[in-house]
Short mmCIF file of C-alpha atoms in Angstrom, two decimals:
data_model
loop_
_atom_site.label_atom_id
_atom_site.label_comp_id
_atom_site.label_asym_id
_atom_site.label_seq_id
_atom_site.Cartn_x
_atom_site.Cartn_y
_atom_site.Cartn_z
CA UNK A 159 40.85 128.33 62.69
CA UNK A 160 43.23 126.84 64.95
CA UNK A 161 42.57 123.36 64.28
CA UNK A 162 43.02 124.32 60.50
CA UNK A 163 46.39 125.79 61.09
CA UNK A 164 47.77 122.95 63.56
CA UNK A 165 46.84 120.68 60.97
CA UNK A 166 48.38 122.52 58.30
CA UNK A 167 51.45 122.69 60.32
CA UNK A 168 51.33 118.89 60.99
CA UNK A 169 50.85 118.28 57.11
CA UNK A 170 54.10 120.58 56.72
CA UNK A 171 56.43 118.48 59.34
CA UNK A 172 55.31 115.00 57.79
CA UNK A 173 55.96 116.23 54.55
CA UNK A 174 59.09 117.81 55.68
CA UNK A 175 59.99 114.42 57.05
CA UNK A 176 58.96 112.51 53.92
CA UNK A 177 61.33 114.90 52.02
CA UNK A 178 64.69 114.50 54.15
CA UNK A 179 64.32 110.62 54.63
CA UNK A 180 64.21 110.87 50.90
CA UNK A 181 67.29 113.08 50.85
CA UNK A 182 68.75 110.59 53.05
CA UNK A 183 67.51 107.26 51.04
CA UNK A 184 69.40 109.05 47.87
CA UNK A 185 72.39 110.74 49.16
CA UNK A 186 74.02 108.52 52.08
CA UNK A 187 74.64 105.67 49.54
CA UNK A 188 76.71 107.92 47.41
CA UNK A 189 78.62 109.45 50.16
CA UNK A 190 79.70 106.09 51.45
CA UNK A 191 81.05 104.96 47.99
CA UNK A 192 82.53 108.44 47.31
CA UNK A 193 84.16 107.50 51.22
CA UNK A 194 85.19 104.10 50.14
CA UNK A 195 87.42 105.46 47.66
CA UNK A 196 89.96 107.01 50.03
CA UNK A 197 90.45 103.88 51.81
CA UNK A 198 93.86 102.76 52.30
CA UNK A 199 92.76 99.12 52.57
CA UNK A 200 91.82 96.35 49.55
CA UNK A 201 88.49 95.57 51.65
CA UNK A 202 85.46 97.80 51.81
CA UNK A 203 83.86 98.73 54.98
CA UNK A 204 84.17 100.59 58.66
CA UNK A 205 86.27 101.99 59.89
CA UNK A 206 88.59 103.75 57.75
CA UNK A 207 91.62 104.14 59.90
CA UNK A 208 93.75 105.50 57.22
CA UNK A 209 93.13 107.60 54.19
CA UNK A 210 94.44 107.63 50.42
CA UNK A 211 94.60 108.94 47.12
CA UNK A 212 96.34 106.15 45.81
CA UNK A 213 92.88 104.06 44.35
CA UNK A 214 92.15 107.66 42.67
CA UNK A 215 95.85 107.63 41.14
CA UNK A 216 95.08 104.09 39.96
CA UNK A 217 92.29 105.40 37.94
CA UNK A 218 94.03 107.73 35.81
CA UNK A 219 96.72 106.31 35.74
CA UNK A 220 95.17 102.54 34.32
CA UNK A 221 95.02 102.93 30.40
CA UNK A 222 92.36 100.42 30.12
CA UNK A 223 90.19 102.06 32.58
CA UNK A 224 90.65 105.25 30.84
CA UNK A 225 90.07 104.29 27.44
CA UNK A 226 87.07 102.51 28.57
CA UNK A 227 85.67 106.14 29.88
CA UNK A 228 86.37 107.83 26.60
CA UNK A 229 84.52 104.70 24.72
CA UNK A 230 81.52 105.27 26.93
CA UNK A 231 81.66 109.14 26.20
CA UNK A 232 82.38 108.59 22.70
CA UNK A 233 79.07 105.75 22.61
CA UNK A 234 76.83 108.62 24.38
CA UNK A 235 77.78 111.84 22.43
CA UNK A 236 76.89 109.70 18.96
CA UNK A 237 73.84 108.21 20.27
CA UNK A 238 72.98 111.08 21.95
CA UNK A 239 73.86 113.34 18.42
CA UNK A 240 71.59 110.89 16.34
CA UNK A 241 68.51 110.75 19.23
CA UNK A 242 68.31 114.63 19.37
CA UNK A 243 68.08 114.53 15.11
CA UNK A 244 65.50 111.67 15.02
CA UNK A 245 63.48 113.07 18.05
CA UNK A 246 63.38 116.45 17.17
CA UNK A 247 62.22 115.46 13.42
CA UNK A 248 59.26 113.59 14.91
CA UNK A 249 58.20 115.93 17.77
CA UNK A 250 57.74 118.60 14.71
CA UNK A 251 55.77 116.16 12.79
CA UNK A 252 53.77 115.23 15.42
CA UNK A 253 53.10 118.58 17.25
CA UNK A 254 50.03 120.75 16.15
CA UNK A 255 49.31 118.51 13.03
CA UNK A 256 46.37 115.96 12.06
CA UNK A 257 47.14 113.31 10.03
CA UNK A 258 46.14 110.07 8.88
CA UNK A 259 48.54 107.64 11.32
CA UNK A 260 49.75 110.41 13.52
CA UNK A 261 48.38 107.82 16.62
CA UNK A 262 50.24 105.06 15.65
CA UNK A 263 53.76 106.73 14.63
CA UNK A 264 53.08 108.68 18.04
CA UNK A 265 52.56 105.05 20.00
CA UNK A 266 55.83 103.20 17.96
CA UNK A 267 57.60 106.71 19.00
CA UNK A 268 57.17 105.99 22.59
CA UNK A 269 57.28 102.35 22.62
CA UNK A 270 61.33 102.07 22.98
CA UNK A 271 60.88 103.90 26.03
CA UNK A 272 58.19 101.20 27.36
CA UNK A 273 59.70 97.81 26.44
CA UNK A 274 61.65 96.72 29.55
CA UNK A 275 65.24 96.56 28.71
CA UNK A 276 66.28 92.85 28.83
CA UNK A 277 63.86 92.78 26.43
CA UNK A 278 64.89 95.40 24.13
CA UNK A 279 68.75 94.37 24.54
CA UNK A 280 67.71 90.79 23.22
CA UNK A 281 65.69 91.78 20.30
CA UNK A 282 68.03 94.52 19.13
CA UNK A 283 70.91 91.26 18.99
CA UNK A 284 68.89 89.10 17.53
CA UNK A 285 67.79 92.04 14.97
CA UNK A 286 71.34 92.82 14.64
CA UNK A 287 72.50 89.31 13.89
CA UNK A 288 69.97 89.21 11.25
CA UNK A 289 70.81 92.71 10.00
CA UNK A 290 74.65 91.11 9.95
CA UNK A 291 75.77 93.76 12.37
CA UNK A 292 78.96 92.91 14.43
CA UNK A 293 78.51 93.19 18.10
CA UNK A 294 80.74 96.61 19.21
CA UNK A 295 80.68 99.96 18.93
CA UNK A 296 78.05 100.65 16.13
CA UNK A 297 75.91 98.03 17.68
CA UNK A 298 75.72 99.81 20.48
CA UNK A 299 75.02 103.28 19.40
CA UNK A 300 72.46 102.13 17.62
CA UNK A 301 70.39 100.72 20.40
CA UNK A 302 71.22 103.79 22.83
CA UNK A 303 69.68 106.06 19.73
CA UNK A 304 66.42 104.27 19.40
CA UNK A 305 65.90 104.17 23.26
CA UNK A 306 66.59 107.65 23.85
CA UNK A 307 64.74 108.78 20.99
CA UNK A 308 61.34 108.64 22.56
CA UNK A 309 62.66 111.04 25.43
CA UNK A 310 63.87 113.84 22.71
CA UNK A 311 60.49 113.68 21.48
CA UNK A 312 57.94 114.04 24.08
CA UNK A 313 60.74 116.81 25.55
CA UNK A 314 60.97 119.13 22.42
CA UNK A 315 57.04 118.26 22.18
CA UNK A 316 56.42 119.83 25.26
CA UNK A 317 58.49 122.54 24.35
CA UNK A 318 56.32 123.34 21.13
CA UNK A 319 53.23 123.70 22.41
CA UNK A 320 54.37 126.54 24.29
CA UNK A 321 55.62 128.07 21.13
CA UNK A 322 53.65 131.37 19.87
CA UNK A 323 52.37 130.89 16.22
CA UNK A 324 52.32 134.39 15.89
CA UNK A 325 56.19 134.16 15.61
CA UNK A 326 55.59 131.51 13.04
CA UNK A 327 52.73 133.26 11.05
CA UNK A 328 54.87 136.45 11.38
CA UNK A 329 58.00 135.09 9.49
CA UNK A 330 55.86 133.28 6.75
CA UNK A 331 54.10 136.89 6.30
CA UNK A 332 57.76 138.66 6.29
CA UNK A 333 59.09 135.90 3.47
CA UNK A 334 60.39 133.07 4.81
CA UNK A 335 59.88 130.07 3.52
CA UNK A 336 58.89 127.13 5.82
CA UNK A 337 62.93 126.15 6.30
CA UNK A 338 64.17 129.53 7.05
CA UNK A 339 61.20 129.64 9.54
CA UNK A 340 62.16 126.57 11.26
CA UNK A 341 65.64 127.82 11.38
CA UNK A 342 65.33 131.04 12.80
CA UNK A 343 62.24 130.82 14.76
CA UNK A 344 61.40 127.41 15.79
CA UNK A 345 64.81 126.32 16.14
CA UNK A 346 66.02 128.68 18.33
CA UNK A 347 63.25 128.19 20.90
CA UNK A 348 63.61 124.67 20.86
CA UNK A 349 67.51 125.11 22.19
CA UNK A 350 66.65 124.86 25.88
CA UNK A 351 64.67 121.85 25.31
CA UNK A 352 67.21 119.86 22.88
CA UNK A 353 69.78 121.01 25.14
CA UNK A 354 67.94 119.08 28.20
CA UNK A 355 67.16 116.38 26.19
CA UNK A 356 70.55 115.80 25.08
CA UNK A 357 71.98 115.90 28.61
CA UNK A 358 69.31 113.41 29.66
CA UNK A 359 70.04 110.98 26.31
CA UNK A 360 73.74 111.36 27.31
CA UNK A 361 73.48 110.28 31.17
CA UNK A 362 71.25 107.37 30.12
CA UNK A 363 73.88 106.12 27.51
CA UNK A 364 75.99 106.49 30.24
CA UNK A 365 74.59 104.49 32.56
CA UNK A 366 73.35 101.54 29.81
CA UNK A 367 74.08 98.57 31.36
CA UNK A 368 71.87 95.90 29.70
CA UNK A 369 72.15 97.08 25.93
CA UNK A 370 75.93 97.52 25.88
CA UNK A 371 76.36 94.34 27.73
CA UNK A 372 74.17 92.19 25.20
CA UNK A 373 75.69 94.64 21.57
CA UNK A 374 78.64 94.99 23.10
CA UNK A 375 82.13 93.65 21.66
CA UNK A 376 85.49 92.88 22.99
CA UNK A 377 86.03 96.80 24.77
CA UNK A 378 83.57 97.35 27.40
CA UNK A 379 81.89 99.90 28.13
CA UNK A 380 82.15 101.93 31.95
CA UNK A 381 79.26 99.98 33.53
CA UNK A 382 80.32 96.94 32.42
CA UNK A 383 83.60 97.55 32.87
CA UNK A 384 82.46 97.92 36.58
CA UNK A 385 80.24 94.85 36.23
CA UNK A 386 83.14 92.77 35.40
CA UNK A 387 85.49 94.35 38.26
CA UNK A 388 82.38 93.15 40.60
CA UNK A 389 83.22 89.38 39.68
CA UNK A 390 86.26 89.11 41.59
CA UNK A 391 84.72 91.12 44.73
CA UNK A 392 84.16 94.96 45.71
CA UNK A 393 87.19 97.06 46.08
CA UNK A 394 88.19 101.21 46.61
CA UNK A 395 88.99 100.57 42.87
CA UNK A 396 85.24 100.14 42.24
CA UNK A 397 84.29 103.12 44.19
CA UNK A 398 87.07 105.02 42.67
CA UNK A 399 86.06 104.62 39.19
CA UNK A 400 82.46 105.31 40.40
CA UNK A 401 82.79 108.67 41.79
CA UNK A 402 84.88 109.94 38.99
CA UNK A 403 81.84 109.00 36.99
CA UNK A 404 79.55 110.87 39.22
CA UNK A 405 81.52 113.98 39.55
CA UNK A 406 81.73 113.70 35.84
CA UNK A 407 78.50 113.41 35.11
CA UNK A 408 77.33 116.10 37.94
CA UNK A 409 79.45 118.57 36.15
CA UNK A 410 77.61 117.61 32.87
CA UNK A 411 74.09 118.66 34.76
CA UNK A 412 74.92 121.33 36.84
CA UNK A 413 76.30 123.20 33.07
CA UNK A 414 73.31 122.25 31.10
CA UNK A 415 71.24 123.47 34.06
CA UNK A 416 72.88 126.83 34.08
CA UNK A 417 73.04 127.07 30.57
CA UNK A 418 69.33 126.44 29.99
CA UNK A 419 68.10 128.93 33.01
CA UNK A 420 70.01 131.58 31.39
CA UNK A 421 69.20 130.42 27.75
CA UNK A 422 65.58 130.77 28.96
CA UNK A 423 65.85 134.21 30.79
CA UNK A 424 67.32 135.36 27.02
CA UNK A 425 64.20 133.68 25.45
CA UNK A 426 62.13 135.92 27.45
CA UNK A 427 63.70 138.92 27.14
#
């Protein structure tokens, strides 16, 4: 009995361990870029003898920096818009029905989310060429869709198969038709799961670095905005523009998280 619970308690401290070298591994690089920032020197490193807002003022104050953040937003929210429509079609046909193909539209569903994405960047411009797409803004919201559709899917997927038929059956037996079912049973219980799924599609359109660099035109978008900054060496600027982008983004999953805990305690209820 005691060897059992010494060795349970040795199982706890190693995975205890485990967990805050983790924490460590994740969170110290961020909070020496977020430090960087408030450097009051062009050159990055320790020690920071002085402290500044003025890389931070720089930021917001730099049109083309700006505008480059709302063109990144602008990218995810339509991607993001056209995933959650495409995904969420396809996780109802797929869920809870047999039909001849349903493997293979299920495997080309999820292959977007497999390819690597050098890969995917290069095919979608040579598909786009071909197509006679112009390399910019549509270009790229296009390719964020398709990659971020796969994720919508398996999501509200999930989601479904938790879903009661007797709610179902019960509207059909009340009237509805199959639409008005979807609307005002189905739908509504997908929210928490769209909702995710959209957060997750945005932060990944985000943070598309190889797709918008290979679609993209002549405005960049945030990471390669950053990418380009990199060529002429790291500065505060850099880490400036990168915690904005963090806290921005932070803000975007501490809502949706909020939103979906209490969306679910509603569900329940």
């Amino acid at each position: 009995m005691n060897h059992r619970v010494e060795l349970n308690r040795g199982n706890r401290i190693f995975l205890a361990c485990i967990y805050w070298a983790f924490v460590l591994y994740v969170f110290v690089p961020l909070i020496l870029m977020i430090l960087m920032g408030f450097k009051d020197s062009k050159f990055i490193g320790f020690p920071i003898r002085s402290w500044t807002l003025d890389w931070y003022k720089g930021v917001f104050s730099d049109t083309d920096v700006m505008f480059t953040f709302g063109y990144s937003v602008a990218i995810a929210i339509l991607s993001t818009l056209i995933s959650v429509i495409v995904g969420t079609w396809i996780a109802v046909l797929l869920q809870g029905r047999k039909f001849w193909g349903r493997a293979v539209t299920f495997a080309l569903m999820v292959l977007p989310a497999l390819v690597p994405g050098i890969i995917s960047a290069i095919a979608f411009r040579i598909y786009a060429r071909m197509l006679g797409i112009e390399p910019g803004m549509g270009a790229i919201v296009w390719a964020h869709a398709v990659h971020n559709v796969p994720f919508v899917s398996l999501v509200v997927m999930a989601r479904l198969s938790t879903l009661p038929k007797s709610q179902i059956e019960a509207a059909r037996d009340l009237g509805a038709d199959p639409l008005i079912a979807f609307l005002r049973v189905t739908l509504p219980y997908l929210v928490p799961a769209i909702l995710g799924a959209s957060i997750f599609c945005l932060l990944l359109s985000l943070d598309d670095f190889v797709r918008s660099f290979f679609l993209g035109g002549y405005e960049p978008t945030l990471p390669v905005l950053i990418f380009a900054m990199l060529r002429s060496g790291m500065s505060p600027e850099i880490n400036a523009i990168a915690t904005v982008a963090l806290v921005l983004t932070a803000a975007i999953g501490i809502w949706a998280e909020r939103f979906t805990r209490r969306n679910n305690k509603e569900t329940k209820v």
